[in-house]
mmCIF file of the C-alpha atoms, coordinates in Angstrom:
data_MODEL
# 
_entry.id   MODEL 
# 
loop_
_atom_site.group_PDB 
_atom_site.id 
_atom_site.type_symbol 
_atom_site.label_atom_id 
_atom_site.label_alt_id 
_atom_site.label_comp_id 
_atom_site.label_asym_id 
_atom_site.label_entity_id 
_atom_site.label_seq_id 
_atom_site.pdbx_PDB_ins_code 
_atom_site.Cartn_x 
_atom_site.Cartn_y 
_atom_site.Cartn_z 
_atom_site.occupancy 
_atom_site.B_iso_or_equiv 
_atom_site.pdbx_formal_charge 
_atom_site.auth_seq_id 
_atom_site.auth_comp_id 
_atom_site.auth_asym_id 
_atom_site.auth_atom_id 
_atom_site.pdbx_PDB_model_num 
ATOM 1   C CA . UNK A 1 1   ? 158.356 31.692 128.810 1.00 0.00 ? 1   UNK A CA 1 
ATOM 2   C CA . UNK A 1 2   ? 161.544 30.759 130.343 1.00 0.00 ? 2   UNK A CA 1 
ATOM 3   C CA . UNK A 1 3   ? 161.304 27.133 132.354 1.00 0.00 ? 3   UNK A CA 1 
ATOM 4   C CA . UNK A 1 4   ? 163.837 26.689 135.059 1.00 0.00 ? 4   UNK A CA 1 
ATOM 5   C CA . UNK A 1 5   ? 164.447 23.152 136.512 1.00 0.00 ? 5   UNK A CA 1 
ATOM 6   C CA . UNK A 1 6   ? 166.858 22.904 140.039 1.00 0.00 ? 6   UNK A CA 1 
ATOM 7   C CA . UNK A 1 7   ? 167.901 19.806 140.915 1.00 0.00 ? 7   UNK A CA 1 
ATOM 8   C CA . UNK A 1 8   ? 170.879 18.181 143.306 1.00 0.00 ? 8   UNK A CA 1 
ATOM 9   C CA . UNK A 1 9   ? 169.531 18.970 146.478 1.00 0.00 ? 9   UNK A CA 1 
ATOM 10  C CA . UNK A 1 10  ? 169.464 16.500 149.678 1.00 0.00 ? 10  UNK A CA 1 
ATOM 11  C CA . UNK A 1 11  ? 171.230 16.296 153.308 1.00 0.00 ? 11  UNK A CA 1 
ATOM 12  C CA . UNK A 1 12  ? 175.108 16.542 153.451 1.00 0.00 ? 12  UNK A CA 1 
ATOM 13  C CA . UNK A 1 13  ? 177.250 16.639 156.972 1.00 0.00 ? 13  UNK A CA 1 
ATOM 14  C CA . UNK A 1 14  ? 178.940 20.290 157.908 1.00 0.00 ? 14  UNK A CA 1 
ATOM 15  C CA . UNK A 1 15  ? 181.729 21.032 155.719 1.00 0.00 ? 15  UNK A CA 1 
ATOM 16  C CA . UNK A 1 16  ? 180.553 18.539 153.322 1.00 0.00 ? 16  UNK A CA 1 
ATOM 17  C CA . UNK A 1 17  ? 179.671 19.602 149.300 1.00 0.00 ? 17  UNK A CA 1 
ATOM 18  C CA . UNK A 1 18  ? 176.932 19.369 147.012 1.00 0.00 ? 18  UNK A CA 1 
ATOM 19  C CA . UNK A 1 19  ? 176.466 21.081 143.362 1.00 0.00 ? 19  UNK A CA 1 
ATOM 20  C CA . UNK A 1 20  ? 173.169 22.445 142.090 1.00 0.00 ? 20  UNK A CA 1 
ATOM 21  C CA . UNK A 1 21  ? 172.174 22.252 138.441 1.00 0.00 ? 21  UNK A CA 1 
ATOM 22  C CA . UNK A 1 22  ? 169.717 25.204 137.033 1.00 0.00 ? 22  UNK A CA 1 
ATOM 23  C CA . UNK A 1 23  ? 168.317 23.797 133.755 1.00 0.00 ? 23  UNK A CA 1 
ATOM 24  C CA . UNK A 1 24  ? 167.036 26.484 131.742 1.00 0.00 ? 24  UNK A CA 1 
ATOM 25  C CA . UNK A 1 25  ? 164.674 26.110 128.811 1.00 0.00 ? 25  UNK A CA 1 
ATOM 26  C CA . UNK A 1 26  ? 162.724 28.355 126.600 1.00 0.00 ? 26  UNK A CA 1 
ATOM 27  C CA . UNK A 1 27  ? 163.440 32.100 124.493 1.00 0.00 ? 27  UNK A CA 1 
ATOM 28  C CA . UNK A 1 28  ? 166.737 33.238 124.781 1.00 0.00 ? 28  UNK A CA 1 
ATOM 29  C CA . UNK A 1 29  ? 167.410 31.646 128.189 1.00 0.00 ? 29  UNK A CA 1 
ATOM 30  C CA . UNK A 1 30  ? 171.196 31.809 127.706 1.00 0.00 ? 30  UNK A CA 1 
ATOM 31  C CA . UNK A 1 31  ? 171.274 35.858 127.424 1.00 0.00 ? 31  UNK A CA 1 
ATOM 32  C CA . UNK A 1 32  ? 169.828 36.214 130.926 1.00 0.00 ? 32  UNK A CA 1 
ATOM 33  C CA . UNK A 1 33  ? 171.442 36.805 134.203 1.00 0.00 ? 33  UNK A CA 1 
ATOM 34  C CA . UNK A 1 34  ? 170.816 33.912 136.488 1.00 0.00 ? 34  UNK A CA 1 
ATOM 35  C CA . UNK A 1 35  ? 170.816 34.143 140.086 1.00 0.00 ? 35  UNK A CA 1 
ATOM 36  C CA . UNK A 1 36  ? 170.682 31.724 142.950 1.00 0.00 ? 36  UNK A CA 1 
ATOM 37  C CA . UNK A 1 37  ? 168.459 32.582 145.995 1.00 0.00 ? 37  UNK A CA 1 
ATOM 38  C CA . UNK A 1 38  ? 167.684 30.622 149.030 1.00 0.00 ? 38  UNK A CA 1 
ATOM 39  C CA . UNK A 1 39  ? 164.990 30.874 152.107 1.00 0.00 ? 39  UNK A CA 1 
ATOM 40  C CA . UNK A 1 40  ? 165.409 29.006 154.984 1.00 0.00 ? 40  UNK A CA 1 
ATOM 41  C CA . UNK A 1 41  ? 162.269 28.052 157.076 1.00 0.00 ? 41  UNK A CA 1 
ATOM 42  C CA . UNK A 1 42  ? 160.972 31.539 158.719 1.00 0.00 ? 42  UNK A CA 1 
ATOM 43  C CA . UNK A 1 43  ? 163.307 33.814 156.582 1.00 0.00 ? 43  UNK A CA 1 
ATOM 44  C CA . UNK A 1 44  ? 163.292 36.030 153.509 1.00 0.00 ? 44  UNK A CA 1 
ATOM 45  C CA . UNK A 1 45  ? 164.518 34.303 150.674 1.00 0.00 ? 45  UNK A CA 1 
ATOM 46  C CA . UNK A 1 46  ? 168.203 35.704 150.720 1.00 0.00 ? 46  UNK A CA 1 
ATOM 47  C CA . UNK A 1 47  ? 170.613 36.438 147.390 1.00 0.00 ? 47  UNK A CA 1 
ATOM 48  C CA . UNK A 1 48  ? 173.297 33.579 146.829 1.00 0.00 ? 48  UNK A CA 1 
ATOM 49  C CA . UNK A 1 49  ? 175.249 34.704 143.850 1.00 0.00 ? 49  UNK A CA 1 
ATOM 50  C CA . UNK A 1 50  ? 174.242 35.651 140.281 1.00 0.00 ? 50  UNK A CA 1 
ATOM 51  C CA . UNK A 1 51  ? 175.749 34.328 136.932 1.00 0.00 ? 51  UNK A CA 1 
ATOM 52  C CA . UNK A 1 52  ? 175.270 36.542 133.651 1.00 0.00 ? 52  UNK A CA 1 
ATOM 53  C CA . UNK A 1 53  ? 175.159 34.825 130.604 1.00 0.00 ? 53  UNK A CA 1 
ATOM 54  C CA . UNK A 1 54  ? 176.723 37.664 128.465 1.00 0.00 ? 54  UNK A CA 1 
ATOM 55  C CA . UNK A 1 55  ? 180.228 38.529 129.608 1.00 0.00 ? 55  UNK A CA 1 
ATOM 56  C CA . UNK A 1 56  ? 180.155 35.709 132.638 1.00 0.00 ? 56  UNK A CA 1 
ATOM 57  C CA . UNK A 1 57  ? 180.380 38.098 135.796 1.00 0.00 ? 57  UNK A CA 1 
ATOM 58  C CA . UNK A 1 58  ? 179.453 36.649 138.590 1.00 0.00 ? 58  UNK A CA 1 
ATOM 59  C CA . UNK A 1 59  ? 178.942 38.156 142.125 1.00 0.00 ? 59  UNK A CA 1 
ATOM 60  C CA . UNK A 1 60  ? 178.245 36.446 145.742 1.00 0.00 ? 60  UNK A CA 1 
ATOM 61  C CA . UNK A 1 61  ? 177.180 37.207 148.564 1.00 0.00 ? 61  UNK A CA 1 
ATOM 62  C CA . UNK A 1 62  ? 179.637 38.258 151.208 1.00 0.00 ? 62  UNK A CA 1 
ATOM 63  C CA . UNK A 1 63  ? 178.517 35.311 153.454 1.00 0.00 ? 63  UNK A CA 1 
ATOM 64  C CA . UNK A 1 64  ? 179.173 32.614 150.657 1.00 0.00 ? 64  UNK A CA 1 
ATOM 65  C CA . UNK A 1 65  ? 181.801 33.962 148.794 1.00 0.00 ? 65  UNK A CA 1 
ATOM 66  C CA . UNK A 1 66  ? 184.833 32.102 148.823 1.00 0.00 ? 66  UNK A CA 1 
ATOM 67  C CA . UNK A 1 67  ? 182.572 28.908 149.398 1.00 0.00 ? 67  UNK A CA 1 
ATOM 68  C CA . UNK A 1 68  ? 180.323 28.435 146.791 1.00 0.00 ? 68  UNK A CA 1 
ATOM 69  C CA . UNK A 1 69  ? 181.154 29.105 142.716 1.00 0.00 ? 69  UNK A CA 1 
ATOM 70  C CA . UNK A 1 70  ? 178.660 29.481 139.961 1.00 0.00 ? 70  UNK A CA 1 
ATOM 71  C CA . UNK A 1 71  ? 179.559 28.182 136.654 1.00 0.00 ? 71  UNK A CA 1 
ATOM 72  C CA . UNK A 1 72  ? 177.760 27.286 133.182 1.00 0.00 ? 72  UNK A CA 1 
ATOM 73  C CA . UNK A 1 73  ? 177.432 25.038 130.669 1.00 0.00 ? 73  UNK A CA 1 
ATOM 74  C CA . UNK A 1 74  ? 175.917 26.479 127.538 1.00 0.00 ? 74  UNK A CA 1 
ATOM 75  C CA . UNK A 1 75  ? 175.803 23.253 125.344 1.00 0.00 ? 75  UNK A CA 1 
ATOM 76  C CA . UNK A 1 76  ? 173.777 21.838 128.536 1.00 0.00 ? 76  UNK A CA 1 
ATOM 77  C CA . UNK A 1 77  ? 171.806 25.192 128.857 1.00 0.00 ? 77  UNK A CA 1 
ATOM 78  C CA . UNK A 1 78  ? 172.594 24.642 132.575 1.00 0.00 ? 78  UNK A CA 1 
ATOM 79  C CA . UNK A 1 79  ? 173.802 26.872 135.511 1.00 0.00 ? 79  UNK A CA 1 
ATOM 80  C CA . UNK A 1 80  ? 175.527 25.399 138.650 1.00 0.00 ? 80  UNK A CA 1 
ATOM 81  C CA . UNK A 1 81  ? 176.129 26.121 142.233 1.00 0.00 ? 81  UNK A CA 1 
ATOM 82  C CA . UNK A 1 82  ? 178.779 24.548 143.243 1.00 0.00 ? 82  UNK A CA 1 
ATOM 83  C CA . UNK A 1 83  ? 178.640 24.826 147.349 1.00 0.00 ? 83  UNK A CA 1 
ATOM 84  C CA . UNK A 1 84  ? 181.783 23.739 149.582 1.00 0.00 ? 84  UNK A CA 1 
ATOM 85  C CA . UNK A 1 85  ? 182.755 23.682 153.313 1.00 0.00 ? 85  UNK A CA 1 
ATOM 86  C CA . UNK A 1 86  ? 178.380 23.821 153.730 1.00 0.00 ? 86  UNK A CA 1 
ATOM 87  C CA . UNK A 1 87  ? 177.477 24.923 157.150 1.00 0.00 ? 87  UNK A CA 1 
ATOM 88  C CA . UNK A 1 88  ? 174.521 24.261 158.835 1.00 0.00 ? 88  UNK A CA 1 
ATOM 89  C CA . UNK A 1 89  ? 173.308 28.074 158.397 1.00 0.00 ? 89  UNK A CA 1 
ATOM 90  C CA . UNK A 1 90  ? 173.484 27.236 154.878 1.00 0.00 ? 90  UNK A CA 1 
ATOM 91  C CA . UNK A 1 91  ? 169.970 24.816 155.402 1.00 0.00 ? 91  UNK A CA 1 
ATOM 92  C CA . UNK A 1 92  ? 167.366 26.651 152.560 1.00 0.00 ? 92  UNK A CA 1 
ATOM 93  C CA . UNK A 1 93  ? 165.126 25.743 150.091 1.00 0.00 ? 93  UNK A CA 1 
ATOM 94  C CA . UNK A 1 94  ? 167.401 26.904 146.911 1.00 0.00 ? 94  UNK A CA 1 
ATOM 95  C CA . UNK A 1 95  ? 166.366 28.532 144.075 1.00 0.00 ? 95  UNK A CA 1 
ATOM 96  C CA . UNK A 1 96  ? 167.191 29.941 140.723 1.00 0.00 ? 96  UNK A CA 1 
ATOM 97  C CA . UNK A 1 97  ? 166.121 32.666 138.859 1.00 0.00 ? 97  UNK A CA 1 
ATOM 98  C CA . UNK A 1 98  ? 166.584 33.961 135.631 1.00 0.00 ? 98  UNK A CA 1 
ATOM 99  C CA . UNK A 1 99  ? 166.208 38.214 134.477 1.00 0.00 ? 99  UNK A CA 1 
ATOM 100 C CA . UNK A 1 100 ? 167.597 40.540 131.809 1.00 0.00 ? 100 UNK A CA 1 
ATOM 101 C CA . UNK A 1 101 ? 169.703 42.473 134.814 1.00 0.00 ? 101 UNK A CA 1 
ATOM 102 C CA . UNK A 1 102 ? 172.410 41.810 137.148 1.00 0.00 ? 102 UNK A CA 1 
ATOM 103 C CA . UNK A 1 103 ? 170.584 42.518 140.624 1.00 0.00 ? 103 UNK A CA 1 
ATOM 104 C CA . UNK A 1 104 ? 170.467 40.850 144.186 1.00 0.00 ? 104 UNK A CA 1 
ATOM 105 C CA . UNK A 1 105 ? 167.195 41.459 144.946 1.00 0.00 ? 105 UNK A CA 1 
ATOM 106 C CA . UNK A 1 106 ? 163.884 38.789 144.210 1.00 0.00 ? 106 UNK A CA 1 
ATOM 107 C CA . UNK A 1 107 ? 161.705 41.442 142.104 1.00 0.00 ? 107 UNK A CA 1 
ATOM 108 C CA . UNK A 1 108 ? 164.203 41.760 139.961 1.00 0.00 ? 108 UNK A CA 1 
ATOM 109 C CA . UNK A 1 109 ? 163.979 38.307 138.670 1.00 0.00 ? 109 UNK A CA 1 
ATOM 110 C CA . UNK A 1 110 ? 161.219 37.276 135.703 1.00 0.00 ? 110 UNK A CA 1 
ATOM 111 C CA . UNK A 1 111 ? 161.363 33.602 136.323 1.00 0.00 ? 111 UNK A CA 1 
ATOM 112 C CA . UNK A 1 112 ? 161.859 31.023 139.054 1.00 0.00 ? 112 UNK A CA 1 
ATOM 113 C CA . UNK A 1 113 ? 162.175 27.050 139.848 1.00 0.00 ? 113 UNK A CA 1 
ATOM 114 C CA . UNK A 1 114 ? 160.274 25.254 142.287 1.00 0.00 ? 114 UNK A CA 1 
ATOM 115 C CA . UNK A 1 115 ? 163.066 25.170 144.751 1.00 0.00 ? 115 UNK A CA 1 
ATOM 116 C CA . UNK A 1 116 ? 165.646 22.110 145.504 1.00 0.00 ? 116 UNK A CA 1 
ATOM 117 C CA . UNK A 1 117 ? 166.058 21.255 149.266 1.00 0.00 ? 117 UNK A CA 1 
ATOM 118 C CA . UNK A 1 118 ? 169.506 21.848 150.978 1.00 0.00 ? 118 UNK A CA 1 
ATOM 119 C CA . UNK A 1 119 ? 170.230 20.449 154.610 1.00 0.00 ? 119 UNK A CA 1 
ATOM 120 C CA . UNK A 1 120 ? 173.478 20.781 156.258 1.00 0.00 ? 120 UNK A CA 1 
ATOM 121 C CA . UNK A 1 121 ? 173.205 18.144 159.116 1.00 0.00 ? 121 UNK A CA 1 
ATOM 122 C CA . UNK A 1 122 ? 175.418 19.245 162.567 1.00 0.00 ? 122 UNK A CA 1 
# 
């Protein structure tokens, strides 16, 4: 079973940065897609941006592209997320998520983390 481990969270002022690590353990965890999700309190948790292992494509979501990069470190068998210029809108519980395809959605993801806290302070 694949064992995912975020960390990096905590409070950061508007337009301020943080960068979230993904540590992934178990089978084969570097041949799956990882995605990052978030829910803020009273939402859906929303698609962030996905990283595939095989071939690197990424994609983002249209309200975080251009802000936030994910990136990998294989010998570390971590992912990143990498968020700039954080709004407060951007206040969510952040996960990752690991599956064997490239989607947007949460069912299509096998394995989660327990979440690392994100506040964007006004």
């Amino acid at each position: 079973q694949v064992q995912l481990v975020e960390s990096g969270g905590g409070l950061v002022q508007a337009g301020g940065s943080l960068r979230l690590s993904c540590a992934a353990s178990g089978a084969a965890a570097s041949t799956y897609t990882v995605a990052w999700f978030r829910q803020a309190p009273g939402k859906d948790r929303d698609f962030v941006g996905f990283l595939s292992y095989i071939g690197g494509a990424t994609l983002y979501a249209d309200i975080v592209e251009g802000r936030f990069t994910i990136s990998r470190d294989n010998a570390k068998n971590t992912v990143y997320l990498q968020m700039n210029s954080l709004k407060p809108e951007d206040t969510a519980v952040y996960y990752c998520a690991t599956g064997l395809t490239r989607m947007t959605y949460v069912t299509a993801y096998d394995y989660w983390g327990q979440g690392t806290q994100v506040t964007v302070s006004t």
